[in-house]
Short mmCIF file of C-alpha atoms (C1' of nucleotides) and ligand atoms in Angstrom, two decimals:
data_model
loop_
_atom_site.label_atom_id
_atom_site.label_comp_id
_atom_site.label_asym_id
_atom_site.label_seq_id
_atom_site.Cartn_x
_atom_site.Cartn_y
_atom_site.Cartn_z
CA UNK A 124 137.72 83.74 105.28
CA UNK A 125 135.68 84.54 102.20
CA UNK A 126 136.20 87.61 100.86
CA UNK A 127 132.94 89.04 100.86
CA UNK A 128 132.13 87.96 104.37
CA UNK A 129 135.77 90.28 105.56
CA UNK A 130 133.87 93.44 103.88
CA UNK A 131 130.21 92.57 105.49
CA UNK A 132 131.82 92.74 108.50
CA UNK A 133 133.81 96.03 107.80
CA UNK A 134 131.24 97.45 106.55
CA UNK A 135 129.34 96.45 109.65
CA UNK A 136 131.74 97.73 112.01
CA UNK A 137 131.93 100.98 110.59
CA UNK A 138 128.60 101.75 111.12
CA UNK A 139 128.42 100.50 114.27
CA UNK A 140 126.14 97.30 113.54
CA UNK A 141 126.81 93.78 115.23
CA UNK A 142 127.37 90.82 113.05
CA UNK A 143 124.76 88.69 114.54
CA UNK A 144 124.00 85.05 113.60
CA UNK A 145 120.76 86.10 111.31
CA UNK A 146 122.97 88.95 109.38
CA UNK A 147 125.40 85.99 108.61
CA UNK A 148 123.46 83.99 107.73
CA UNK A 149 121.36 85.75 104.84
CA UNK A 150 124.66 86.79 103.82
CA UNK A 151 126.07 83.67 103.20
CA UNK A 152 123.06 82.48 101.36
CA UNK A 153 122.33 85.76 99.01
CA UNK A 154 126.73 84.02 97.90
CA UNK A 155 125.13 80.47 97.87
CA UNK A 156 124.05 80.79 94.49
CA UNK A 157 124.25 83.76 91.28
CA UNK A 158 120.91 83.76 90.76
CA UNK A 159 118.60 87.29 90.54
CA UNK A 160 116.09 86.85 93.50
CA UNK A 161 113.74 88.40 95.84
CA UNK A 162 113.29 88.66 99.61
CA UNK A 163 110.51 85.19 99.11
CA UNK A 164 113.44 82.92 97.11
CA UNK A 165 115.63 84.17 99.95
CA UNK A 166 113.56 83.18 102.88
CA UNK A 167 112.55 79.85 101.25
CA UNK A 168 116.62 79.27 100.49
CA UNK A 169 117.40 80.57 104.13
CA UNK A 170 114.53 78.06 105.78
CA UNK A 171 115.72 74.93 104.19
CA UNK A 172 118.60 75.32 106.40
CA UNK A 173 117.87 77.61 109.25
CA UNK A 174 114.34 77.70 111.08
CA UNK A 175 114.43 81.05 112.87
CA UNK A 176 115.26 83.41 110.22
CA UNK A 177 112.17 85.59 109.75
CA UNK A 178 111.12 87.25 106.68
CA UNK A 179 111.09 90.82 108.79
CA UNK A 180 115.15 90.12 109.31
CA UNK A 181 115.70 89.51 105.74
CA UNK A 182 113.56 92.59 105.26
CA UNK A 183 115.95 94.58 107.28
CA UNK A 184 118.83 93.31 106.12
CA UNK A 185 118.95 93.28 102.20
CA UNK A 186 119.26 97.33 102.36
CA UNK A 187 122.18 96.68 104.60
CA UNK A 188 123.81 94.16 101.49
CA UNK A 189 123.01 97.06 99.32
CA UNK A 190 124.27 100.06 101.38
CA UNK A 191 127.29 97.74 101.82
CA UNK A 192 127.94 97.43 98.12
CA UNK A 193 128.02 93.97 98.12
CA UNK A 194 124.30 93.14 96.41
CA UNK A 195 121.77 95.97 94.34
CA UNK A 196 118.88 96.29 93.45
CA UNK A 197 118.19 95.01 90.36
CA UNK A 198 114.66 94.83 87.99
CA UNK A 199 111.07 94.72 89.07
CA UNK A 200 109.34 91.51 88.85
CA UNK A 201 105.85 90.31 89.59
CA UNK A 202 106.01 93.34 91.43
CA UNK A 203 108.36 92.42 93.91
CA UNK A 204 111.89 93.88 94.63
CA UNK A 205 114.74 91.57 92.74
CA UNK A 206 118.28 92.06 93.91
CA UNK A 207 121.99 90.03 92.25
CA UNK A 208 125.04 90.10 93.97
CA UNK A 209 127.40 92.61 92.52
CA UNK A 210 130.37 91.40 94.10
CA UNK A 211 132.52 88.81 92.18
CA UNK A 212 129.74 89.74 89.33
CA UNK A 213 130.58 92.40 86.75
CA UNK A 214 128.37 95.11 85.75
CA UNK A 215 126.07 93.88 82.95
CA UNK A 216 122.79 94.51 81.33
CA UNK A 217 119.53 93.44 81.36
CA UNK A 218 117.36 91.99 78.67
CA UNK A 219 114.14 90.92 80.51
CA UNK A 220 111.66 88.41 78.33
CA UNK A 221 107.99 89.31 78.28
CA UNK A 222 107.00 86.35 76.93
CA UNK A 223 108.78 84.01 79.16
CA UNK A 224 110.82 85.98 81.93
CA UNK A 225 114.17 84.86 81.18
CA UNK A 226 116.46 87.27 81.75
CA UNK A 227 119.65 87.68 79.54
CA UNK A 228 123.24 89.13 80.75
CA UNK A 229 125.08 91.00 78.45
CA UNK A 230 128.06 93.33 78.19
CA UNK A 231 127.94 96.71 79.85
CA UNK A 232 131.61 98.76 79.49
CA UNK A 233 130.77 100.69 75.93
CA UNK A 234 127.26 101.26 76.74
CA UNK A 235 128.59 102.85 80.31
CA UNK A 236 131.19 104.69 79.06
CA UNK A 237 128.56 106.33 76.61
CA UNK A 238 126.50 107.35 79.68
CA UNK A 239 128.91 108.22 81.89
CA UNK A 240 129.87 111.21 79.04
CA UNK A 241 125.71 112.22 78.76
CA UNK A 242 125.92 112.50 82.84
CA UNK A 243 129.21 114.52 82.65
CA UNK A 244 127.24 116.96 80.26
CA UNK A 245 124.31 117.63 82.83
CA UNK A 246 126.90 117.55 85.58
CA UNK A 247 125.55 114.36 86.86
CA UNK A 248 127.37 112.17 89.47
CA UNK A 249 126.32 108.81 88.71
CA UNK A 250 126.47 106.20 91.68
CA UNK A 251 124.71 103.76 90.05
CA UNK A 252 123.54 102.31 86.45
CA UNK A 253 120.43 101.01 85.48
CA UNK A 254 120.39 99.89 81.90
CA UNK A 255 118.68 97.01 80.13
CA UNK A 256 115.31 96.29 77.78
CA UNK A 257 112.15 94.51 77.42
CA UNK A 258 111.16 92.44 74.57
CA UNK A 259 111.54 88.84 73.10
CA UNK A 260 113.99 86.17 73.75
CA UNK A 261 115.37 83.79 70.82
CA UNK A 262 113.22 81.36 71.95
CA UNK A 263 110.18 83.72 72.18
CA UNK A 264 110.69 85.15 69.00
CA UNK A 265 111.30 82.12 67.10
CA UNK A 266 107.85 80.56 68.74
CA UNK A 267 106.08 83.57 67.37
CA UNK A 268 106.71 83.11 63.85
CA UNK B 284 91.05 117.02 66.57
CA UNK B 285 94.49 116.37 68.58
CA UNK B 286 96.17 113.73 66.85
CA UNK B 287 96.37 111.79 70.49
CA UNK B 288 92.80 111.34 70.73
CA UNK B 289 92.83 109.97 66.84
CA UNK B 290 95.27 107.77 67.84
CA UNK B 291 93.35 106.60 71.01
CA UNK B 292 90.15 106.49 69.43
CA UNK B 293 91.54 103.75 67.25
CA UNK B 294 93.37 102.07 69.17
CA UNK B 295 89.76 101.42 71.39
CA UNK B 296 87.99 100.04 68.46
CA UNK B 297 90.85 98.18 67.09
CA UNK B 298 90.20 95.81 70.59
CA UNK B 299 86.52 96.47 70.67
CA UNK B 300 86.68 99.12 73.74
CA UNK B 301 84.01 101.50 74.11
CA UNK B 302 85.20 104.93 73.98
CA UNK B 303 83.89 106.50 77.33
CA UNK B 304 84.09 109.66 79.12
CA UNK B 305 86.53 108.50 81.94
CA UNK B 306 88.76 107.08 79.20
CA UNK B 307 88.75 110.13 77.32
CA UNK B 308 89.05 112.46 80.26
CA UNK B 309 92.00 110.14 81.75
CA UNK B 310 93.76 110.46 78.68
CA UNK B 311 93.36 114.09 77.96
CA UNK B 312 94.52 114.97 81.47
CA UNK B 313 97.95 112.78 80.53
CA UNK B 314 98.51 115.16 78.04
CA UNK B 315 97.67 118.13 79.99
CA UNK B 316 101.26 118.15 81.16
CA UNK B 317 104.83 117.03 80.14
CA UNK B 318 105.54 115.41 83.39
CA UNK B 319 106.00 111.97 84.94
CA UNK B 320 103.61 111.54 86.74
CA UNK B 321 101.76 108.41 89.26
CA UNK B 322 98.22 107.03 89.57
CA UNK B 323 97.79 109.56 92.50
CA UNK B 324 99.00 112.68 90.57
CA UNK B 325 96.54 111.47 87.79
CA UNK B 326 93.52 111.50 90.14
CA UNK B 327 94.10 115.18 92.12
CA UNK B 328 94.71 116.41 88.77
CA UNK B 329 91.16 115.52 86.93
CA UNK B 330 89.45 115.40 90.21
CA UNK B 331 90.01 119.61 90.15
CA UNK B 332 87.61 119.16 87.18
CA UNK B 333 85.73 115.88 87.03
CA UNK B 334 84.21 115.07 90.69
CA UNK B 335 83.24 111.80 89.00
CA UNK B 336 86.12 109.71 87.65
CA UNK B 337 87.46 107.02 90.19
CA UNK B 338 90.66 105.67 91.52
CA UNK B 339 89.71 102.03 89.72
CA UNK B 340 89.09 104.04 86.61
CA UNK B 341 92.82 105.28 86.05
CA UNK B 342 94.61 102.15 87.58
CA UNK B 343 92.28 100.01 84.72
CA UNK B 344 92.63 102.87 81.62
CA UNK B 345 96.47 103.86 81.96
CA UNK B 346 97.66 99.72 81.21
CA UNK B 347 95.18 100.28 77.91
CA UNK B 348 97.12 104.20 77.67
CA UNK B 349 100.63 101.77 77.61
CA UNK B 350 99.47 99.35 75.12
CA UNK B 351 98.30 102.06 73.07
CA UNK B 352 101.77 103.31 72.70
CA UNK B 353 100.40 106.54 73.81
CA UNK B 354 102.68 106.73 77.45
CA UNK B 355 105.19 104.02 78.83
CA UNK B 356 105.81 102.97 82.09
CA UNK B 357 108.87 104.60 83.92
CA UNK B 358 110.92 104.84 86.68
CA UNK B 359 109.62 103.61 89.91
CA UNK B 360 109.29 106.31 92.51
CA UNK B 361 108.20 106.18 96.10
CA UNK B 362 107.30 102.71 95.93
CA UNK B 363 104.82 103.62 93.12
CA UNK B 364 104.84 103.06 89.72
CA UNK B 365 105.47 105.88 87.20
CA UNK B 366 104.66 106.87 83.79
CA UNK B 367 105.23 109.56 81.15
CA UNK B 368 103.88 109.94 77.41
CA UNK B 369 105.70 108.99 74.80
CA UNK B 370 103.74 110.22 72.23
CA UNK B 371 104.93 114.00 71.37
CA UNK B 372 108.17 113.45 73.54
CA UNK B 373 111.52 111.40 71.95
CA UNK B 374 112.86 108.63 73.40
CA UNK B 375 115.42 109.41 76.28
CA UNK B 376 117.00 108.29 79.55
CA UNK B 377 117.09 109.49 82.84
CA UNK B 378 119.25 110.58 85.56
CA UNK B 379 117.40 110.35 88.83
CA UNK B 380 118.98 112.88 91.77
CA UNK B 381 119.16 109.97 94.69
CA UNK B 382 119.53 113.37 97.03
CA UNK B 383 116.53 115.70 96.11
CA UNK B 384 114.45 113.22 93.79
CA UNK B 385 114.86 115.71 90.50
CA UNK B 386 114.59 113.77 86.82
CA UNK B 387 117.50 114.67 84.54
CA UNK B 388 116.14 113.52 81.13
CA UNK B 389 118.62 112.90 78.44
CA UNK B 390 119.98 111.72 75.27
CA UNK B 391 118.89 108.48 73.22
CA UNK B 392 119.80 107.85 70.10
CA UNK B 393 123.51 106.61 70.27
CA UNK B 394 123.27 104.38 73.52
CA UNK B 395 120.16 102.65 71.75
CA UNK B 396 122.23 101.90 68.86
CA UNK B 397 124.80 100.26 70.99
CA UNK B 398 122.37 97.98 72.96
CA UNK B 399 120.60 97.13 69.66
CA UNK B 400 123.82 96.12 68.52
CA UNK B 401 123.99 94.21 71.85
CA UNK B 402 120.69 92.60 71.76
CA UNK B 403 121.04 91.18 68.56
CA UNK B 404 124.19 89.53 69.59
CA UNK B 405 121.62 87.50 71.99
CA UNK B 406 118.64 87.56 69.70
CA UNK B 407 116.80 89.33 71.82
CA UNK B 408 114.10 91.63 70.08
CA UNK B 409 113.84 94.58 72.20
CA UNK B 410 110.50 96.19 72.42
CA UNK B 411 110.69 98.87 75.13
CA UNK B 412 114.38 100.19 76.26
CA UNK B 413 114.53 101.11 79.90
CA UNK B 414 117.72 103.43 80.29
CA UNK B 415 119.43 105.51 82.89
CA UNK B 416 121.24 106.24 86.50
CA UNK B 417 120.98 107.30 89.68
CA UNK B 418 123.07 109.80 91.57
CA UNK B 419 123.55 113.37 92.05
CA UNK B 420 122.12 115.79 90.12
CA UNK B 421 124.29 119.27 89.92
CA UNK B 422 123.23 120.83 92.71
CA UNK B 423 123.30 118.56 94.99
CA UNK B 424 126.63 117.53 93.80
CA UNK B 425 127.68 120.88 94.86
CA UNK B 426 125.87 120.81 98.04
CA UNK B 427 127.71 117.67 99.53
CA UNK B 428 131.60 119.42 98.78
"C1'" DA C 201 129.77 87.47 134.13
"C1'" DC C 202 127.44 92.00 133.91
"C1'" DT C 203 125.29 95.74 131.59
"C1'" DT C 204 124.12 98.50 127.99
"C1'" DT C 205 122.37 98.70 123.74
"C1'" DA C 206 121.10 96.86 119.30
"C1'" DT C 207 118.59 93.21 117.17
"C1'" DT C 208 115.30 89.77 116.61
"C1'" DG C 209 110.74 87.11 115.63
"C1'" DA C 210 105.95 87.28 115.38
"C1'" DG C 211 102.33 89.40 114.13
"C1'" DA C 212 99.91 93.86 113.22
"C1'" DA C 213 99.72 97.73 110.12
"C1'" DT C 214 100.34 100.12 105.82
"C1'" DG C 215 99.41 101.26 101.19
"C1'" DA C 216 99.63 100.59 96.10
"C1'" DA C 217 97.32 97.89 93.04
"C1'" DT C 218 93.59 94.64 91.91
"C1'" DC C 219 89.12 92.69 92.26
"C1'" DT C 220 83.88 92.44 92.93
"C1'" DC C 221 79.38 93.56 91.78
"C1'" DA C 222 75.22 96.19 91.25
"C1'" DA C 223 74.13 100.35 88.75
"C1'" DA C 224 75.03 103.19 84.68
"C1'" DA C 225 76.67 104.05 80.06
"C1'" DT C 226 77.80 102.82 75.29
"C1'" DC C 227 76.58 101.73 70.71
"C1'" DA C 228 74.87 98.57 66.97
"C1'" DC C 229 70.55 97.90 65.36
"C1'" DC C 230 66.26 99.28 64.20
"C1'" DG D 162 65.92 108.82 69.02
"C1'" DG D 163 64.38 104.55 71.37
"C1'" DT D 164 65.79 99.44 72.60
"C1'" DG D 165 68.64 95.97 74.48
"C1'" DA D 166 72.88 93.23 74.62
"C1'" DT D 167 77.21 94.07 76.39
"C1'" DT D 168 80.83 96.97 78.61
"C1'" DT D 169 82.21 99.89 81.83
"C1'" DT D 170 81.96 102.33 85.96
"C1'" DG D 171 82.31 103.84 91.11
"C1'" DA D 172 82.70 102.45 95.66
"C1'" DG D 173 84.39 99.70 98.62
"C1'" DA D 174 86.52 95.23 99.80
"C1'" DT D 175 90.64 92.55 99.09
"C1'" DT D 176 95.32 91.26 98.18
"C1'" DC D 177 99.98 91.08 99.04
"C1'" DA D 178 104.73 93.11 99.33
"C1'" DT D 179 106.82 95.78 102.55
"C1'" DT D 180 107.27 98.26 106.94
"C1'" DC D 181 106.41 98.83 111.71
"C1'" DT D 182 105.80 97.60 116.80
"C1'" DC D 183 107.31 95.75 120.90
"C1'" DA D 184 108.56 92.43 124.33
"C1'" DA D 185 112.15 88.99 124.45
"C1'" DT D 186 116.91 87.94 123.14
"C1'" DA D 187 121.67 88.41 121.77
"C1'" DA D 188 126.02 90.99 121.02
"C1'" DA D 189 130.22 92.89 122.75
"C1'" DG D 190 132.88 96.20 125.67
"C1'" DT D 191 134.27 96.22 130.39
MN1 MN E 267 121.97 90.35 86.45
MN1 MN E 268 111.14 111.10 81.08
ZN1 ZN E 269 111.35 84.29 76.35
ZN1 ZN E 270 119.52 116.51 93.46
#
DNA sequence: ACTTTATTGAGAATGAATCTCAAAATCACC
DNA sequence: GGTGATTTTGAGATTCATTCTCAATAAAGT
């Protein structure tokens, strides 16, 4: 069995949830692809496939993926909640286009280990980074000369 | 007259905005305080003194307040969006307390460097950095042994 | 299979943010 | 300091992502 569907279902069990055909299902197809995306892209992905997944189930069950470790949440956009799959995906950055939305991955350990010394100074625990920028892509920029 | 309101005052011509008494009193009352605050904060704060300046009034003047330079949008708190001034107040990140909700504001300068470093790699031009963690703050860290 | 208990789908409700529009204010010009 | 073209405003309506409600359904321990 997949990997990541062995520690849903931990994860599950040890709060005392049932793995029920809906939870498995949006599981399965937050791993179908590595793509950033919101509850909508989810639903749309889901219904292609499955015809009585509703939108409030999703709803419900992306905090589970989070609490679970297996997905965060990730940027803002359009102002709806974006989430990635963290699991099987290292920790990276964010550079977030304005002009165009493309978002850019990039490396992550130096700029963590920087912050993880400014938390130890305040006596900060962190659980969870959020680190990235907004500006122009390559493409963007080079358009706007 | 406070260099803010200089700053604001030209900022309104330079796009052909009239300079009116909600906009000024919106922006004064930003820099009544150091905090971070939300739309809602914004209102109960210069309704105390000005009966007249509406809801619709901030949400439209505080996007012109961003592109002025004069605050920048935040963290996200309480499913609402939140802001701080940057003008008068260096550049830092923040440590949000996932336990009691307390900011931890902190240093800048060297973790910029690095992502610049980063971003250029990419060929990104970064125009707004958006930096930090979430966690425990101190006390709470204490609280939970 | 039975029973308890959690979960689901559908649609209603919430609430932050945006939009509409008639009335009021600004300001360039005289 | 009046006039008039043009913006801006306040109040309330509207949008839309997210959360909630509740009767019907499904999970899983026995
Ligand atoms: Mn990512
Ligand atoms: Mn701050
Ligand atoms: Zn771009
Ligand atoms: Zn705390």
């Amino acid at each position: 069995m997949k990997k990541e569907k062995e520690l849903y279902r931990k994860f599950l069990r040890s709060k005392n949830l049932k793995l029920t055909k809906p939870r498995l299902i949006i599981m399965e197809a937050v791993f179908e692809n590595h793509d950033h995306f919101n509850v909508d892209d989810l639903y749309e992905q889901i219904k292609k496939k499955h015809k009585n997944v509703s939108r409030a189930t999703i709803y419900r069950t992306v905090p589970l993926l989070v609490e679970s470790g297996l997905i965060k949440q990730s940027l803002r956009c359009e102002s709806k909640d974006i989430y990635e799959h963290t699991y099987g995906h290292e920790n990276h950055l964010h550079f977030i286009c304005i002009n165009c939305g493309k978002i850019i991955e990039s490396g992550f350990n130096e700029v963590a280990n920087l912050i993880d010394k400014l938390a130890e100074a305040k006596g900060f625990k962190i659980s969870e980074y959020n680190l990235g920028a907004r500006g122009l892509c390559k493409n963007c920029k080079k358009n706007k000369e």
